[in-house]
């Protein structure tokens, strides 16, 4: 009789034989499939990381910045004209308001709200003047009405409070309706907040958004024949004027609304002088009878003391069209009578012509809300800029 150990061994073998064995081939195949799926997941995760990294490389924003907005379905912008840091954004797909005549005056009360006066100046095809207004910085324009006047010398003046004055009439609703202003009883004591100084003959006048022309200032710059008045006060409320004193160029400034003036005679030859201000830097451009630049002066203390930056006539530009513009990067921008753009990086000692694809241009004028460039392309287009560097071609013609 087998011993206990032998009997247990036999029973164990029998039990194992009785148990059904799993299909090893299918188990192996399933294990292989599981390994393949796991490997595929790991590869997919790696590819996803690489894809994200590649996308980030193509879209250069950092993780703490928002991605660019979805493209605007509106019509794409037109040509952009640029060189030497000066950019003019061309016409967009928005409609152009085509009025009969040529834009002769543009004024903005703020960067969004502006007006354009259109007239037939050449006399070959007489037409009634027209007025247009914009509420989006010059992208779109609509017709406005003009006051009932036959005055041929229309003067457009827009005020910071939104009111508009044209030829003795004032509008408080963007040129929809007009009220005749009353004539002043006498000279104005000072220029108040929201009022403007304007040139009248050889004197300084005060204009109000409530009444238009308010009369000459009681106190004029002593001994000066004023030939130029700034288009806007400085950030501190100072007003600058230019002209001659005893036959020589001079500038003057009032810091109390015209009650008192400080006159600065200039040791240069010329017929008049103009001022451009940015912060504490005050530039004076002395002009000859043909608007040639005779000298440029600079003050770095808000006009307390001036130092000439030039030793004689500045050329190019041969003649200055409009006003010099001090840019935020420290340069000076000027346009010449040759319809070219010029830039100076040495405070007006020398100027270099900007080319690129910048169009021909006429004069640049300072207004309270920025600057206006006239006669772009030599065909009557205009452009508006807040800072003198980036311009918008106005879609009114």
CSV table of C-alpha atoms in Angstrom, one decimal:
chain,number,residue,atom,x,y,z
A,1,UNK,CA,0.0,0.0,0.0
A,2,UNK,CA,1.5,3.3,-1.1
A,3,UNK,CA,2.6,5.6,1.7
A,4,UNK,CA,0.9,8.8,2.4
A,5,UNK,CA,3.4,11.0,0.5
A,6,UNK,CA,3.0,9.0,-2.7
A,7,UNK,CA,-0.8,9.0,-2.5
A,8,UNK,CA,-0.9,12.8,-2.1
A,9,UNK,CA,1.4,13.3,-5.1
A,10,UNK,CA,-0.9,11.2,-7.2
A,11,UNK,CA,-4.1,13.1,-6.1
A,12,UNK,CA,-2.4,16.4,-6.8
A,13,UNK,CA,-1.6,15.3,-10.3
A,14,UNK,CA,-5.1,14.1,-10.9
A,15,UNK,CA,-6.6,17.3,-9.7
A,16,UNK,CA,-4.4,19.3,-12.0
A,17,UNK,CA,-5.4,17.1,-14.9
A,18,UNK,CA,-9.0,17.7,-14.1
A,19,UNK,CA,-8.7,21.5,-14.2
A,20,UNK,CA,-9.4,22.9,-17.7
A,21,UNK,CA,-6.3,24.8,-19.1
A,22,UNK,CA,-6.9,28.3,-20.5
A,23,UNK,CA,-6.3,28.9,-24.2
A,24,UNK,CA,-2.7,30.1,-24.0
A,25,UNK,CA,-2.5,31.3,-27.6
A,26,UNK,CA,-5.5,33.6,-27.1
A,27,UNK,CA,-4.1,34.9,-23.8
A,28,UNK,CA,-0.8,35.6,-25.5
A,29,UNK,CA,-2.4,37.4,-28.3
A,30,UNK,CA,-4.6,39.5,-25.9
A,31,UNK,CA,-1.5,40.4,-23.9
A,32,UNK,CA,0.3,41.5,-27.1
A,33,UNK,CA,-2.7,43.7,-28.1
A,34,UNK,CA,-2.8,45.3,-24.6
A,35,UNK,CA,0.9,46.1,-24.9
A,36,UNK,CA,0.4,47.6,-28.3
A,37,UNK,CA,-2.5,49.8,-27.1
A,38,UNK,CA,-0.4,51.1,-24.1
A,39,UNK,CA,2.5,51.9,-26.4
A,40,UNK,CA,0.2,53.7,-28.8
A,41,UNK,CA,-1.2,55.9,-25.9
A,42,UNK,CA,2.3,56.8,-24.9
A,43,UNK,CA,3.3,57.7,-28.4
A,44,UNK,CA,0.1,59.7,-28.9
A,45,UNK,CA,0.7,61.7,-25.7
A,46,UNK,CA,4.3,62.5,-26.8
A,47,UNK,CA,3.0,63.6,-30.2
A,48,UNK,CA,0.4,65.8,-28.6
A,49,UNK,CA,3.1,67.5,-26.5
A,50,UNK,CA,5.2,68.0,-29.6
A,51,UNK,CA,2.2,69.4,-31.5
A,52,UNK,CA,1.4,71.9,-28.7
A,53,UNK,CA,5.1,72.9,-28.6
A,54,UNK,CA,5.2,73.4,-32.3
A,55,UNK,CA,1.9,75.3,-32.3
A,56,UNK,CA,3.3,77.6,-29.5
A,57,UNK,CA,6.4,78.1,-31.6
A,58,UNK,CA,4.2,79.2,-34.5
A,59,UNK,CA,2.1,81.4,-32.2
A,60,UNK,CA,4.6,83.5,-30.2
A,61,UNK,CA,2.5,84.3,-27.2
A,62,UNK,CA,3.5,83.3,-23.7
A,63,UNK,CA,1.3,81.2,-21.4
A,64,UNK,CA,0.2,84.3,-19.4
A,65,UNK,CA,-1.0,86.1,-22.5
A,66,UNK,CA,-4.2,85.8,-24.4
A,67,UNK,CA,-4.1,84.4,-27.9
A,68,UNK,CA,-5.0,86.7,-30.8
A,69,UNK,CA,-8.7,87.2,-31.4
A,70,UNK,CA,-10.5,85.4,-34.2
A,71,UNK,CA,-10.1,87.1,-37.5
A,72,UNK,CA,-12.7,89.9,-38.1
A,73,UNK,CA,-14.9,88.9,-41.0
A,74,UNK,CA,-15.1,92.5,-42.1
A,75,UNK,CA,-13.2,93.6,-45.3
A,76,UNK,CA,-9.5,93.5,-44.9
A,77,UNK,CA,-7.5,96.7,-44.7
A,78,UNK,CA,-6.0,98.3,-47.8
A,79,UNK,CA,-2.4,99.2,-48.4
A,80,UNK,CA,-0.2,100.3,-45.5
A,81,UNK,CA,2.3,103.0,-46.3
A,82,UNK,CA,5.4,103.0,-44.1
A,83,UNK,CA,9.0,104.0,-43.7
A,84,UNK,CA,11.3,105.2,-40.9
A,85,UNK,CA,8.7,104.5,-38.2
A,86,UNK,CA,6.0,106.5,-40.0
A,87,UNK,CA,2.9,104.5,-40.9
A,88,UNK,CA,-0.2,105.5,-42.9
A,89,UNK,CA,-3.0,103.0,-42.8
A,90,UNK,CA,-4.8,103.2,-46.1
A,91,UNK,CA,-8.4,102.9,-47.1
A,92,UNK,CA,-10.4,100.0,-45.6
A,93,UNK,CA,-13.4,98.2,-47.1
A,94,UNK,CA,-15.8,100.7,-45.6
A,95,UNK,CA,-17.6,103.0,-48.0
A,96,UNK,CA,-15.9,106.3,-49.0
A,97,UNK,CA,-18.0,109.4,-48.7
A,98,UNK,CA,-17.4,111.1,-52.1
A,99,UNK,CA,-18.4,114.8,-51.9
A,100,UNK,CA,-18.0,117.3,-54.7
A,101,UNK,CA,-14.9,119.4,-54.2
A,102,UNK,CA,-11.8,119.0,-52.1
A,103,UNK,CA,-11.3,118.6,-48.3
A,104,UNK,CA,-9.9,122.0,-47.2
A,105,UNK,CA,-10.3,121.7,-43.4
A,106,UNK,CA,-10.4,118.9,-40.9
A,107,UNK,CA,-10.8,119.1,-37.1
A,108,UNK,CA,-11.3,116.5,-34.4
A,109,UNK,CA,-12.8,117.1,-31.0
A,110,UNK,CA,-11.2,113.8,-29.7
A,111,UNK,CA,-9.6,110.8,-31.4
A,112,UNK,CA,-13.1,109.5,-32.5
A,113,UNK,CA,-15.2,112.5,-33.4
A,114,UNK,CA,-14.2,114.7,-36.3
A,115,UNK,CA,-15.4,116.9,-39.1
A,116,UNK,CA,-14.3,117.6,-42.7
A,117,UNK,CA,-15.1,120.7,-44.8
A,118,UNK,CA,-15.3,120.1,-48.5
A,119,UNK,CA,-15.2,123.0,-51.0
A,120,UNK,CA,-14.5,123.7,-54.7
A,121,UNK,CA,-11.6,126.1,-54.4
A,122,UNK,CA,-10.3,126.2,-58.0
A,123,UNK,CA,-13.4,128.1,-59.3
A,124,UNK,CA,-13.5,126.0,-62.5
A,125,UNK,CA,-16.5,124.0,-61.3
A,126,UNK,CA,-18.4,126.0,-58.7
A,127,UNK,CA,-20.2,124.0,-56.1
A,128,UNK,CA,-21.7,124.5,-52.7
A,129,UNK,CA,-19.5,123.6,-49.7
A,130,UNK,CA,-20.2,120.4,-47.8
A,131,UNK,CA,-19.7,119.2,-44.3
A,132,UNK,CA,-19.0,115.6,-43.2
A,133,UNK,CA,-18.7,114.0,-39.7
A,134,UNK,CA,-17.2,110.8,-38.3
A,135,UNK,CA,-17.6,109.1,-34.9
A,136,UNK,CA,-15.1,106.3,-35.4
A,137,UNK,CA,-11.8,108.1,-36.0
A,138,UNK,CA,-12.3,108.6,-39.8
A,139,UNK,CA,-13.2,105.1,-40.8
A,140,UNK,CA,-16.7,106.0,-41.9
A,141,UNK,CA,-18.3,109.4,-42.6
A,142,UNK,CA,-21.8,110.8,-43.0
A,143,UNK,CA,-23.1,114.1,-44.4
A,144,UNK,CA,-23.8,116.9,-42.0
A,145,UNK,CA,-25.5,120.2,-42.7
A,146,UNK,CA,-23.8,123.6,-43.0
A,147,UNK,CA,-25.3,126.8,-41.4
A,148,UNK,CA,-27.3,129.0,-43.7
A,149,UNK,CA,-24.5,131.4,-44.7
A,150,UNK,CA,-23.2,132.6,-48.0
A,151,UNK,CA,-19.8,133.4,-46.4
A,152,UNK,CA,-17.1,132.2,-48.8
A,153,UNK,CA,-14.4,132.1,-46.1
A,154,UNK,CA,-15.8,129.2,-44.1
A,155,UNK,CA,-13.7,128.5,-41.0
A,156,UNK,CA,-14.2,125.1,-39.2
A,157,UNK,CA,-13.5,125.1,-35.4
A,158,UNK,CA,-14.3,122.0,-33.3
A,159,UNK,CA,-14.1,122.3,-29.5
A,160,UNK,CA,-13.2,119.7,-26.9
A,161,UNK,CA,-16.7,119.8,-25.5
A,162,UNK,CA,-18.0,118.5,-28.8
A,163,UNK,CA,-19.5,121.7,-30.1
A,164,UNK,CA,-18.8,123.0,-33.6
A,165,UNK,CA,-18.4,126.6,-34.9
A,166,UNK,CA,-18.6,127.5,-38.6
A,167,UNK,CA,-18.9,131.1,-39.9
A,168,UNK,CA,-20.7,132.6,-37.0
A,169,UNK,CA,-22.9,129.7,-36.2
A,170,UNK,CA,-22.6,127.0,-33.4
A,171,UNK,CA,-23.9,123.4,-33.5
A,172,UNK,CA,-24.3,121.3,-30.4
A,173,UNK,CA,-25.4,118.1,-32.2
A,174,UNK,CA,-22.7,117.3,-34.7
A,175,UNK,CA,-23.8,119.7,-37.5
A,176,UNK,CA,-27.5,118.7,-37.6
A,177,UNK,CA,-28.8,122.1,-36.5
A,178,UNK,CA,-27.2,125.5,-36.1
A,179,UNK,CA,-27.8,128.6,-34.0
A,180,UNK,CA,-26.4,132.0,-34.9
A,181,UNK,CA,-23.9,133.3,-32.4
A,182,UNK,CA,-24.0,136.8,-30.9
A,183,UNK,CA,-21.3,139.3,-31.6
A,184,UNK,CA,-19.2,140.3,-28.6
A,185,UNK,CA,-19.5,143.7,-26.9
A,186,UNK,CA,-15.7,144.1,-26.6
A,187,UNK,CA,-12.3,142.5,-26.2
A,188,UNK,CA,-11.9,139.3,-24.2
A,189,UNK,CA,-10.1,139.4,-20.9
A,190,UNK,CA,-8.7,135.8,-21.1
A,191,UNK,CA,-9.1,132.5,-22.7
A,192,UNK,CA,-11.0,130.1,-20.5
A,193,UNK,CA,-11.2,126.4,-20.1
A,194,UNK,CA,-12.4,124.8,-23.3
A,195,UNK,CA,-11.9,128.0,-25.3
A,196,UNK,CA,-9.3,128.4,-28.1
A,197,UNK,CA,-6.9,131.1,-29.3
A,198,UNK,CA,-6.9,131.9,-33.0
A,199,UNK,CA,-5.0,134.3,-35.3
A,200,UNK,CA,-6.8,137.4,-36.4
A,201,UNK,CA,-4.7,139.7,-38.5
A,202,UNK,CA,-1.6,140.4,-36.5
A,203,UNK,CA,-3.4,139.9,-33.1
A,204,UNK,CA,-4.6,137.0,-30.9
A,205,UNK,CA,-8.3,136.3,-30.7
A,206,UNK,CA,-10.4,134.2,-28.3
A,207,UNK,CA,-13.0,131.7,-29.6
A,208,UNK,CA,-15.7,130.0,-27.5
A,209,UNK,CA,-17.7,126.9,-28.1
A,210,UNK,CA,-20.8,128.8,-26.9
A,211,UNK,CA,-20.5,131.9,-29.0
A,212,UNK,CA,-17.7,131.4,-31.5
A,213,UNK,CA,-15.6,134.5,-32.0
A,214,UNK,CA,-15.4,136.4,-28.6
A,215,UNK,CA,-13.0,139.2,-29.6
A,216,UNK,CA,-9.3,140.1,-29.4
A,217,UNK,CA,-7.4,139.5,-26.1
A,218,UNK,CA,-7.1,142.6,-24.0
A,219,UNK,CA,-3.5,141.8,-23.4
A,220,UNK,CA,-1.5,141.1,-26.5
A,221,UNK,CA,2.2,139.9,-26.6
A,222,UNK,CA,4.0,143.2,-26.1
A,223,UNK,CA,5.6,144.7,-29.2
A,224,UNK,CA,4.8,141.6,-31.4
A,225,UNK,CA,3.2,141.3,-34.8
A,226,UNK,CA,1.6,137.8,-34.3
A,227,UNK,CA,1.6,135.7,-37.4
A,228,UNK,CA,1.1,132.2,-36.0
A,229,UNK,CA,-1.0,130.8,-33.1
A,230,UNK,CA,-0.7,127.2,-31.8
A,231,UNK,CA,-3.6,124.9,-32.7
A,232,UNK,CA,-3.9,123.8,-29.1
A,233,UNK,CA,-2.6,124.6,-25.6
A,234,UNK,CA,0.2,122.5,-24.1
A,235,UNK,CA,-0.6,119.8,-21.5
A,236,UNK,CA,-0.1,122.4,-18.8
A,237,UNK,CA,-2.4,124.9,-20.4
A,238,UNK,CA,0.2,127.2,-21.9
A,239,UNK,CA,-0.5,128.9,-25.2
A,240,UNK,CA,2.4,129.8,-27.7
A,241,UNK,CA,2.3,132.3,-30.5
A,242,UNK,CA,5.0,133.3,-33.0
A,243,UNK,CA,5.7,136.3,-35.2
A,244,UNK,CA,8.1,139.2,-35.2
A,245,UNK,CA,9.2,141.9,-32.7
A,246,UNK,CA,11.1,144.9,-34.0
A,247,UNK,CA,11.3,143.1,-37.4
A,248,UNK,CA,13.1,140.0,-35.9
A,249,UNK,CA,11.6,136.6,-35.2
A,250,UNK,CA,10.1,136.1,-31.8
A,251,UNK,CA,7.8,133.7,-29.9
A,252,UNK,CA,5.7,134.4,-26.8
A,253,UNK,CA,3.9,132.3,-24.2
A,254,UNK,CA,1.1,132.8,-21.8
A,255,UNK,CA,0.5,130.5,-18.8
A,256,UNK,CA,-2.5,132.3,-17.3
A,257,UNK,CA,-4.9,132.5,-20.2
A,258,UNK,CA,-3.5,135.6,-21.8
A,259,UNK,CA,-3.4,138.0,-18.9
A,260,UNK,CA,0.4,138.0,-19.0
A,261,UNK,CA,2.8,137.1,-21.8
A,262,UNK,CA,6.5,136.3,-21.9
A,263,UNK,CA,8.2,137.2,-25.1
A,264,UNK,CA,11.4,135.4,-26.4
A,265,UNK,CA,13.3,137.3,-29.1
A,266,UNK,CA,15.3,135.0,-31.3
A,267,UNK,CA,18.8,135.8,-32.6
A,268,UNK,CA,18.1,134.6,-36.2
A,269,UNK,CA,16.9,136.1,-39.4
A,270,UNK,CA,13.5,135.3,-40.7
A,271,UNK,CA,9.9,136.4,-41.2
A,272,UNK,CA,8.1,134.4,-38.5
A,273,UNK,CA,8.5,131.6,-36.0
A,274,UNK,CA,6.4,128.5,-35.0
A,275,UNK,CA,6.4,126.4,-31.9
A,276,UNK,CA,6.1,122.6,-31.3
A,277,UNK,CA,5.8,121.2,-27.8
A,278,UNK,CA,6.1,117.7,-26.4
A,279,UNK,CA,6.4,117.5,-22.6
A,280,UNK,CA,9.1,119.9,-21.4
A,281,UNK,CA,10.8,120.0,-24.8
A,282,UNK,CA,9.8,123.1,-26.8
A,283,UNK,CA,11.0,123.5,-30.4
A,284,UNK,CA,11.0,126.8,-32.3
A,285,UNK,CA,11.2,126.8,-36.1
A,286,UNK,CA,12.3,130.1,-37.6
A,287,UNK,CA,11.0,130.6,-41.2
A,288,UNK,CA,12.0,132.9,-44.0
A,289,UNK,CA,9.8,134.8,-46.4
A,290,UNK,CA,9.5,131.6,-48.6
A,291,UNK,CA,9.1,129.3,-45.6
A,292,UNK,CA,12.7,128.2,-45.7
A,293,UNK,CA,13.9,127.0,-42.3
A,294,UNK,CA,16.3,129.7,-41.1
A,295,UNK,CA,17.0,128.2,-37.6
A,296,UNK,CA,15.7,125.8,-35.0
A,297,UNK,CA,15.8,126.4,-31.3
A,298,UNK,CA,15.2,124.0,-28.4
A,299,UNK,CA,14.2,124.4,-24.8
A,300,UNK,CA,14.3,121.5,-22.4
A,301,UNK,CA,12.7,123.4,-19.5
A,302,UNK,CA,9.2,124.1,-20.9
A,303,UNK,CA,10.3,127.3,-22.7
A,304,UNK,CA,12.3,129.1,-20.0
A,305,UNK,CA,15.5,129.2,-22.0
A,306,UNK,CA,16.2,128.4,-25.7
A,307,UNK,CA,19.4,127.2,-27.4
A,308,UNK,CA,19.9,127.1,-31.2
A,309,UNK,CA,20.4,123.6,-32.5
A,310,UNK,CA,21.4,124.9,-35.9
A,311,UNK,CA,24.1,127.3,-37.2
A,312,UNK,CA,22.3,128.4,-40.3
A,313,UNK,CA,19.7,127.4,-42.8
A,314,UNK,CA,18.4,123.9,-42.6
A,315,UNK,CA,18.1,121.9,-45.8
A,316,UNK,CA,16.5,119.6,-46.7
A,317,UNK,CA,13.7,120.2,-46.5
A,318,UNK,CA,14.1,123.2,-48.7
A,319,UNK,CA,10.9,124.8,-47.4
A,320,UNK,CA,8.6,123.7,-44.6
A,321,UNK,CA,5.0,122.8,-45.3
A,322,UNK,CA,2.8,123.3,-42.2
A,323,UNK,CA,4.3,122.5,-38.8
A,324,UNK,CA,7.1,120.4,-37.3
A,325,UNK,CA,5.9,117.5,-35.2
A,326,UNK,CA,7.9,116.2,-32.2
A,327,UNK,CA,7.5,112.4,-32.0
A,328,UNK,CA,7.4,110.3,-28.9
A,329,UNK,CA,10.7,108.6,-29.8
A,330,UNK,CA,12.6,112.0,-29.7
A,331,UNK,CA,12.7,112.7,-33.4
A,332,UNK,CA,11.2,115.6,-35.4
A,333,UNK,CA,8.9,115.0,-38.3
A,334,UNK,CA,8.5,117.6,-41.1
A,335,UNK,CA,7.0,117.8,-44.5
A,336,UNK,CA,8.6,119.9,-47.2
A,337,UNK,CA,7.3,122.0,-50.1
A,338,UNK,CA,8.6,119.2,-52.3
A,339,UNK,CA,5.8,117.0,-50.8
A,340,UNK,CA,8.3,114.7,-49.1
A,341,UNK,CA,8.5,113.4,-45.5
A,342,UNK,CA,11.6,114.3,-43.4
A,343,UNK,CA,12.9,113.1,-40.0
A,344,UNK,CA,15.5,114.5,-37.7
A,345,UNK,CA,17.1,112.5,-34.9
A,346,UNK,CA,19.4,115.4,-33.8
A,347,UNK,CA,16.9,118.0,-32.7
A,348,UNK,CA,16.6,119.6,-36.2
A,349,UNK,CA,20.3,120.0,-37.0
A,350,UNK,CA,19.8,117.7,-40.0
A,351,UNK,CA,16.9,116.0,-41.7
A,352,UNK,CA,16.7,112.7,-43.7
A,353,UNK,CA,14.1,112.0,-46.3
A,354,UNK,CA,11.8,109.1,-45.5
A,355,UNK,CA,11.0,107.1,-48.6
A,356,UNK,CA,9.6,103.6,-48.6
A,357,UNK,CA,6.1,103.8,-50.1
A,358,UNK,CA,5.0,106.9,-48.2
A,359,UNK,CA,2.8,109.0,-50.5
A,360,UNK,CA,3.3,112.6,-51.5
A,361,UNK,CA,2.0,115.0,-48.8
A,362,UNK,CA,1.2,118.6,-48.3
A,363,UNK,CA,1.2,120.5,-45.0
A,364,UNK,CA,0.8,119.1,-41.5
A,365,UNK,CA,-1.4,121.1,-39.1
A,366,UNK,CA,-1.7,120.8,-35.3
A,367,UNK,CA,-5.3,120.5,-34.0
A,368,UNK,CA,-6.5,119.9,-30.4
A,369,UNK,CA,-6.9,116.1,-30.8
A,370,UNK,CA,-3.7,115.5,-32.8
A,371,UNK,CA,-2.4,116.3,-36.3
A,372,UNK,CA,-3.9,116.4,-39.8
A,373,UNK,CA,-1.9,115.9,-43.0
A,374,UNK,CA,-3.4,117.4,-46.1
A,375,UNK,CA,-3.3,116.7,-49.9
A,376,UNK,CA,-1.9,113.1,-49.7
A,377,UNK,CA,-0.9,111.7,-53.1
A,378,UNK,CA,-1.2,115.3,-54.4
A,379,UNK,CA,-4.9,114.6,-55.0
A,380,UNK,CA,-6.7,116.0,-51.9
A,381,UNK,CA,-6.8,113.0,-49.5
A,382,UNK,CA,-6.2,113.7,-45.8
A,383,UNK,CA,-5.0,111.7,-42.8
A,384,UNK,CA,-5.4,112.1,-39.1
A,385,UNK,CA,-2.9,111.1,-36.3
A,386,UNK,CA,-2.9,111.4,-32.6
A,387,UNK,CA,0.8,111.1,-32.1
A,388,UNK,CA,2.4,112.0,-35.5
A,389,UNK,CA,3.7,108.5,-36.1
A,390,UNK,CA,0.7,106.4,-37.0
A,391,UNK,CA,-1.8,107.9,-39.4
A,392,UNK,CA,-5.3,107.0,-40.7
A,393,UNK,CA,-6.2,108.0,-44.3
A,394,UNK,CA,-9.6,109.5,-44.0
A,395,UNK,CA,-12.4,108.0,-46.0
A,396,UNK,CA,-13.9,111.3,-47.2
A,397,UNK,CA,-13.1,112.9,-50.5
